[in-house]
Amino acid sequence: MWAHRLSRFNRLAWQPAPATPLLRRGLASHTRWFPQEPAEPLVKTTTIPGPQSKAALEALGRLQDPRAAIFASDFQRSIGNYIADADGNVLLDLYAQISSIPLGYNHPAILEISQSPEMLWALANRPALGVMPPKEWASILEDAFMRVAPKGLDQVFTTMCGSCANELAYKAAFMHFAARKRQESSLTFASPRTLQAYEESCMKNQPPGSPEYVILSFKQAFHGRMFGSLSTTRSKAIHKLDIPAFPWPAVRFPRVQFPLDGYAAENQQEESRSLQEVAQTLDSSPLPVAAVVVEPIQSEGGDNHASPHFFRELRRLTRDRDVLLIVDEVQTGVGATGTFWAHEKWGLDADNAPDVVTFSKKFQAAGFYHTRKLRPEQAYRNFNTWLGDPVRALHAKAIVDTVKRDNLLQLVNDVGGALMTQLEALQAQYPQAMSNLRGQGTFIAFDLPSTDQRNQFLTNMRSLGVNMAGCGDHTVRLRPMLVLQPKHVGIIADRLEAGLKRTFT
Amino acid sequence: MWAHRLSRFNRLAWQPAPATPLLRRGLASHTRWFPQEPAEPLVKTTTIPGPQSKAALEALGRLQDPRAAIFASDFQRSIGNYIADADGNVLLDLYAQISSIPLGYNHPAILEISQSPEMLWALANRPALGVMPPKEWASILEDAFMRVAPKGLDQVFTTMCGSCANELAYKAAFMHFAARKRQESSLTFASPRTLQAYEESCMKNQPPGSPEYVILSFKQAFHGRMFGSLSTTRSKAIHKLDIPAFPWPAVRFPRVQFPLDGYAAENQQEESRSLQEVAQTLDSSPLPVAAVVVEPIQSEGGDNHASPHFFRELRRLTRDRDVLLIVDEVQTGVGATGTFWAHEKWGLDADNAPDVVTFSKKFQAAGFYHTRKLRPEQAYRNFNTWLGDPVRALHAKAIVDTVKRDNLLQLVNDVGGALMTQLEALQAQYPQAMSNLRGQGTFIAFDLPSTDQRNQFLTNMRSLGVNMAGCGDHTVRLRPMLVLQPKHVGIIADRLEAGLKRTFT
């Protein structure tokens, strides 16, 4: 039955979507309930990857390393919360392309904007946005990014990926910090002698032009995998082995106990230890700290949470010392935690906003918000050929439209609450298996006893029709899209229980 | 007249392009001659940027740094070799979005694939290519990249941008080099003690896990602007100021004299000096050199050429010492030099191929080709969320189709030859102004006496209807698209002469 609906949807989907107000209203409910979704997962093959996925990955293996692939997707048959694979398996997807699909597969609003006239010029004429931007660029930035700009940040710098967003944010931070340091030493590029000393040394990768400043990050953090971002990443050795790194410091991230309110005193003590390490490093690092970077929830590193109090104190510590605070919302941003930006829950006013908030993944477009003071002194300093992509900015615009129109933050909170209730019951029922259940919105995780059992559990869950993934050493993370419905909660809970039984008995 | 044609074209362009074989044949000639192009540039405003561009850039300036922008583009009215701006100026474009438009604006083949069913699923369902790749991914890679794979390289790693391509190529090189170094020392990750030493140290950004290996690059090189790539970039101080850099070495790139065959002996001597520096650094660098990176023509650094002999010797030097050679074809790749890859002109056989060739810009998709031996030992080591973008891979496929079908390499050679003849005459006529004319295909440059005069000349050229840019300190570079026609040569030559007159008399 659903298969019939699915194929009908796919036929319809490839037609240009008319954009009348009537249809827009029609799309709203359409979206909300994704009537073409199957009633439940369909697992056709005894193992996943099945034979067709294996053949596709083998063909791929001749050209690219396929060892991390779990199956080959069939995106034309994927719909809403369900991902189809090359064998016709249709899985409820709580992984969502590593937490990067915002609205579900083949969402009408994304299909519609993807077939719009503005998308066509954006696709056919890729601009160098810093040199000859399209005349529409300011209004696209407004619609895509500024409507949801974090409090206190009125500038947006667009990039191509999450690692790029963090790297270019670090560059902005270094330029700002270096300018301040010069000012403190009464040095200025207006003096030809100073300028020459900086220019000549930077061409040799030496100070003062290439300064030995650092970004301070937290242990278990993940901020990307290029050379600057990787130097702040401390999630797993496999991410870092054999790659030269800057001698940048990392400090303890709180290891809190769950449920948070059950361990309020212990957790506050633990957070204080971490904050002490931050303060100590800021005050005594042999290499000056230009900025601190932090995730609202350490996502790749194991879904490690901390309290709003911790982050407010971190802001106070950095602000007191005139050190920039960069909040990496690449994975936490765009709604899944129940607020558009996870750091909104910290309750900071505009005057105490982070200096930078980076984004990518579910926003489809990547980049960072920042305050005006982080514009470099001269043009061309934080610059590259593309500086982002209008194609993905148009997607971001459609995402923001849909989140607002369909009130998806409310949905995330409702569904997240229902999920947590079910998961709490499961944790109570399987205390030897599940522990440390934690979450914000639908951004939920729990631990299993060991890495091997966690991995076996994930394999079992795929066989049970639910695609999900791990993070950290032995954590299971749920990363559904923003369109997860109340009706999916029971399906997930039932299959999680079956997965626990299969793995642990 | 052309304005009428242009608007008719634009109306047609937004219709879905039927894909019958008949139309395909129709498109071929359509493409070749771009009949909707204006007969010549149209300059409406006394200065560029004109008032509408200025207003657009001012609006943009509230959200982003607009200081590097020269005008606001109107991509719906741009066509073929002509870019339209917000004021209705229509300029013959020899800048091409910083050398990044392959086939001209609103090319029918790009419009067609941008409206295809495969593009729609690619747009609407952005995949994590390393984990759940679309079942079609291997065949897209074949069509987009492998049909034009450089001799000897049978693997392709896809990324999001040119800097990303170089950074991830460096990572592949470091992993390969570190594995070889371990092997030489009879160390292996199969030993838990060795593995532990590497894992623990890399989590602290310290050797041996984060080794102090280096990439050797050339002075004046440009390889990108993130932390690893920027450490190899030595083009201009403005690219590097205030950004921490790795202590990586850079050696002399030959400063040859033009015309090349007029100074054969001098140039060979100059190239020998550079090669000696390379050999010396490889043999005595205090930090081990994992790879050498080089551009076939140093593009941002001033269009610095060297002979095929130089590059063959560079390959010999690196190969003799088991050091990897990375060829950065981000700007030189995809046809503009008259071969699909500029390094084809070096005449290396497959056994002596470079180990890595990186690409981006005109290919729309970014990444690097490499040999199989450069796959890391373990999965997940050179990895990120998106690992490229099927949207841009589909564009790359259409670009390769068109280059082959329309024989664009031949066109580039023909038009490049005609352009050089005209420019040689101009250089002979204005010897106080123009010098060092050089080029391959339509990838052509010449020098003017000073930076200020060069910049004034570029401003004058825009007023004369030709959009072009500089590189290095005082070089003018031509970066037309691959569809520049013989009919444009006269327009360019006439206006260059007018620009020289206006600037120098």
Tab-separated table of N, CA and C in Angstrom, chain B residues 122-192:
chain	number	residue	atom	x	y	z
B	122	ALA	N	19.505	14.941	-6.257
B	122	ALA	CA	20.773	15.360	-5.645
B	122	ALA	C	20.588	16.640	-4.827
B	123	LEU	N	19.765	17.555	-5.324
B	123	LEU	CA	19.515	18.796	-4.599
B	123	LEU	C	18.694	18.562	-3.332
B	124	ALA	N	17.715	17.674	-3.444
B	124	ALA	CA	16.732	17.530	-2.366
B	124	ALA	C	17.187	16.583	-1.268
B	125	ASN	N	18.279	15.856	-1.492
B	125	ASN	CA	18.689	14.817	-0.545
B	125	ASN	C	20.204	14.784	-0.450
B	126	ARG	N	20.749	15.767	0.215
B	126	ARG	CA	22.212	15.878	0.235
B	126	ARG	C	22.822	14.714	1.030
B	127	PRO	N	23.600	13.884	0.363
B	127	PRO	CA	24.077	12.670	1.036
B	127	PRO	C	25.392	12.853	1.791
B	128	ALA	N	25.581	12.015	2.814
B	128	ALA	CA	26.883	11.807	3.427
B	128	ALA	C	27.543	10.698	2.591
B	129	LEU	N	28.353	11.122	1.620
B	129	LEU	CA	28.797	10.187	0.575
B	129	LEU	C	29.647	9.039	1.111
B	130	GLY	N	30.290	9.222	2.237
B	130	GLY	CA	31.120	8.145	2.774
B	130	GLY	C	30.338	7.088	3.523
B	131	VAL	N	29.098	7.388	3.871
B	131	VAL	CA	28.338	6.472	4.730
B	131	VAL	C	27.151	5.849	4.001
B	132	MET	N	26.352	6.677	3.351
B	132	MET	CA	25.181	6.175	2.637
B	132	MET	C	25.154	6.755	1.231
B	133	PRO	N	26.169	6.462	0.421
B	133	PRO	CA	26.232	7.091	-0.913
B	133	PRO	C	25.039	6.667	-1.763
B	134	PRO	N	24.598	7.536	-2.660
B	134	PRO	CA	23.544	7.129	-3.596
B	134	PRO	C	24.026	5.943	-4.426
B	135	LYS	N	23.121	5.065	-4.777
B	135	LYS	CA	23.508	3.876	-5.551
B	135	LYS	C	24.136	4.258	-6.889
B	136	GLU	N	23.854	5.472	-7.365
B	136	GLU	CA	24.394	5.926	-8.656
B	136	GLU	C	25.792	6.535	-8.534
B	137	TRP	N	26.353	6.609	-7.340
B	137	TRP	CA	27.551	7.429	-7.129
B	137	TRP	C	28.737	6.956	-7.957
B	138	ALA	N	28.964	5.638	-8.030
B	138	ALA	CA	30.108	5.149	-8.820
B	138	ALA	C	29.968	5.577	-10.278
B	139	SER	N	28.754	5.477	-10.813
B	139	SER	CA	28.612	5.808	-12.233
B	139	SER	C	28.718	7.319	-12.454
B	140	ILE	N	28.278	8.109	-11.484
B	140	ILE	CA	28.479	9.562	-11.594
B	140	ILE	C	29.970	9.892	-11.560
B	141	LEU	N	30.705	9.237	-10.660
B	141	LEU	CA	32.158	9.474	-10.591
B	141	LEU	C	32.824	9.121	-11.921
B	142	GLU	N	32.412	8.003	-12.509
B	142	GLU	CA	32.963	7.613	-13.811
B	142	GLU	C	32.718	8.701	-14.841
B	143	ASP	N	31.459	9.117	-14.942
B	143	ASP	CA	31.082	10.075	-15.988
B	143	ASP	C	31.690	11.459	-15.742
B	144	ALA	N	31.746	11.841	-14.478
B	144	ALA	CA	32.187	13.202	-14.179
B	144	ALA	C	33.707	13.306	-14.159
B	145	PHE	N	34.364	12.316	-13.570
B	145	PHE	CA	35.788	12.484	-13.276
B	145	PHE	C	36.701	11.479	-13.982
B	146	MET	N	36.284	10.219	-14.064
B	146	MET	CA	37.244	9.212	-14.524
B	146	MET	C	37.486	9.275	-16.028
B	147	ARG	N	36.523	9.806	-16.771
B	147	ARG	CA	36.737	9.930	-18.222
B	147	ARG	C	37.889	10.874	-18.545
B	148	VAL	N	38.190	11.767	-17.624
B	148	VAL	CA	39.292	12.713	-17.839
B	148	VAL	C	40.365	12.566	-16.761
B	149	ALA	N	40.427	11.388	-16.153
B	149	ALA	CA	41.428	11.185	-15.096
B	149	ALA	C	42.829	11.339	-15.676
B	150	PRO	N	43.711	12.045	-14.973
B	150	PRO	CA	45.093	12.160	-15.450
B	150	PRO	C	45.721	10.766	-15.562
B	151	LYS	N	46.554	10.623	-16.548
B	151	LYS	CA	47.266	9.369	-16.786
B	151	LYS	C	47.879	8.834	-15.482
B	152	GLY	N	47.641	7.571	-15.201
B	152	GLY	CA	48.285	6.953	-14.043
B	152	GLY	C	47.512	7.067	-12.737
B	153	LEU	N	46.442	7.853	-12.721
B	153	LEU	CA	45.689	8.053	-11.468
B	153	LEU	C	44.282	7.477	-11.626
B	154	ASP	N	43.959	6.459	-10.835
B	154	ASP	CA	42.678	5.779	-11.029
B	154	ASP	C	41.725	5.912	-9.846
B	155	GLN	N	42.043	6.838	-8.927
B	155	GLN	CA	41.171	7.067	-7.775
B	155	GLN	C	40.799	8.541	-7.733
B	156	VAL	N	39.602	8.824	-7.217
B	156	VAL	CA	39.211	10.223	-7.070
B	156	VAL	C	38.590	10.436	-5.690
B	157	PHE	N	39.034	11.489	-5.032
B	157	PHE	CA	38.527	11.858	-3.708
B	157	PHE	C	37.811	13.188	-3.884
B	158	THR	N	36.533	13.240	-3.562
B	158	THR	CA	35.769	14.465	-3.803
B	158	THR	C	35.662	15.301	-2.522
B	159	THR	N	35.711	16.630	-2.708
B	159	THR	CA	35.693	17.569	-1.580
B	159	THR	C	34.767	18.735	-1.929
B	160	MET	N	34.735	19.747	-1.067
B	160	MET	CA	33.805	20.852	-1.278
B	160	MET	C	34.407	22.086	-1.948
B	161	CYS	N	35.721	22.258	-1.900
B	161	CYS	CA	36.316	23.463	-2.468
B	161	CYS	C	37.791	23.209	-2.768
B	162	GLY	N	38.435	24.150	-3.399
B	162	GLY	CA	39.831	23.974	-3.781
B	162	GLY	C	40.773	23.885	-2.593
B	163	SER	N	40.571	24.752	-1.595
B	163	SER	CA	41.395	24.647	-0.392
B	163	SER	C	41.197	23.282	0.262
B	164	CYS	N	39.941	22.843	0.327
B	164	CYS	CA	39.641	21.515	0.894
B	164	CYS	C	40.371	20.434	0.108
B	165	ALA	N	40.371	20.546	-1.213
B	165	ALA	CA	41.029	19.539	-2.054
B	165	ALA	C	42.503	19.432	-1.685
B	166	ASN	N	43.168	20.582	-1.574
B	166	ASN	CA	44.587	20.544	-1.234
B	166	ASN	C	44.805	20.042	0.195
B	167	GLU	N	43.984	20.514	1.118
B	167	GLU	CA	44.167	20.091	2.517
B	167	GLU	C	43.999	18.573	2.654
B	168	LEU	N	42.988	18.025	2.006
B	168	LEU	CA	42.745	16.591	2.166
B	168	LEU	C	43.771	15.782	1.376
B	169	ALA	N	44.293	16.349	0.297
B	169	ALA	CA	45.411	15.700	-0.404
B	169	ALA	C	46.649	15.681	0.501
B	170	TYR	N	46.892	16.778	1.201
B	170	TYR	CA	48.037	16.803	2.131
B	170	TYR	C	47.839	15.736	3.216
B	171	LYS	N	46.607	15.626	3.712
B	171	LYS	CA	46.361	14.607	4.734
B	171	LYS	C	46.663	13.209	4.190
B	172	ALA	N	46.206	12.928	2.983
B	172	ALA	CA	46.492	11.623	2.374
B	172	ALA	C	47.998	11.416	2.266
B	173	ALA	N	48.709	12.467	1.887
B	173	ALA	CA	50.170	12.364	1.751
B	173	ALA	C	50.821	12.094	3.108
B	174	PHE	N	50.378	12.802	4.125
B	174	PHE	CA	50.963	12.601	5.449
B	174	PHE	C	50.704	11.179	5.961
B	175	MET	N	49.496	10.690	5.755
B	175	MET	CA	49.182	9.327	6.223
B	175	MET	C	50.056	8.297	5.513
B	176	HIS	N	50.212	8.498	4.207
B	176	HIS	CA	51.047	7.575	3.429
B	176	HIS	C	52.494	7.636	3.896
B	177	PHE	N	52.987	8.834	4.081
B	177	PHE	CA	54.383	9.017	4.465
B	177	PHE	C	54.636	8.450	5.865
B	178	ALA	N	53.703	8.705	6.777
B	178	ALA	CA	53.863	8.211	8.151
B	178	ALA	C	53.860	6.680	8.171
B	179	ALA	N	53.008	6.083	7.352
B	179	ALA	CA	52.966	4.616	7.303
B	179	ALA	C	54.302	4.075	6.797
B	180	ARG	N	54.866	4.745	5.794
B	180	ARG	CA	56.154	4.306	5.259
B	180	ARG	C	57.258	4.477	6.309
B	181	LYS	N	57.227	5.592	7.007
B	181	LYS	CA	58.235	5.829	8.046
B	181	LYS	C	58.147	4.764	9.138
B	182	ARG	N	56.923	4.408	9.507
B	182	ARG	CA	56.779	3.361	10.522
B	182	ARG	C	57.374	2.061	10.011
B	183	GLN	N	57.030	1.764	8.758
B	183	GLN	CA	57.527	0.526	8.154
B	183	GLN	C	59.056	0.490	8.196
B	184	GLU	N	59.669	1.623	7.830
B	184	GLU	CA	61.138	1.685	7.853
B	184	GLU	C	61.695	1.444	9.251
B	185	SER	N	60.928	1.830	10.268
B	185	SER	CA	61.384	1.635	11.647
B	185	SER	C	60.805	0.367	12.263
B	186	SER	N	60.233	-0.481	11.415
B	186	SER	CA	59.615	-1.737	11.893
B	186	SER	C	58.585	-1.489	12.992
B	187	LEU	N	57.863	-0.378	12.846
B	187	LEU	CA	56.746	-0.112	13.761
B	187	LEU	C	55.444	-0.426	13.042
B	188	THR	N	54.467	-0.930	13.796
B	188	THR	CA	53.175	-1.208	13.166
B	188	THR	C	52.049	-0.989	14.165
B	189	PHE	N	50.920	-0.505	13.651
B	189	PHE	CA	49.740	-0.318	14.505
B	189	PHE	C	49.197	-1.665	14.980
B	190	ALA	N	49.662	-2.766	14.379
B	190	ALA	CA	49.242	-4.074	14.866
B	190	ALA	C	49.799	-4.322	16.270
B	191	SER	N	50.856	-3.630	16.604
B	191	SER	CA	51.376	-3.729	17.969
B	191	SER	C	50.601	-2.773	18.876
B	192	PRO	N	49.915	-3.298	19.894
B	192	PRO	CA	49.101	-2.428	20.764
B	192	PRO	C	49.935	-1.323	21.411
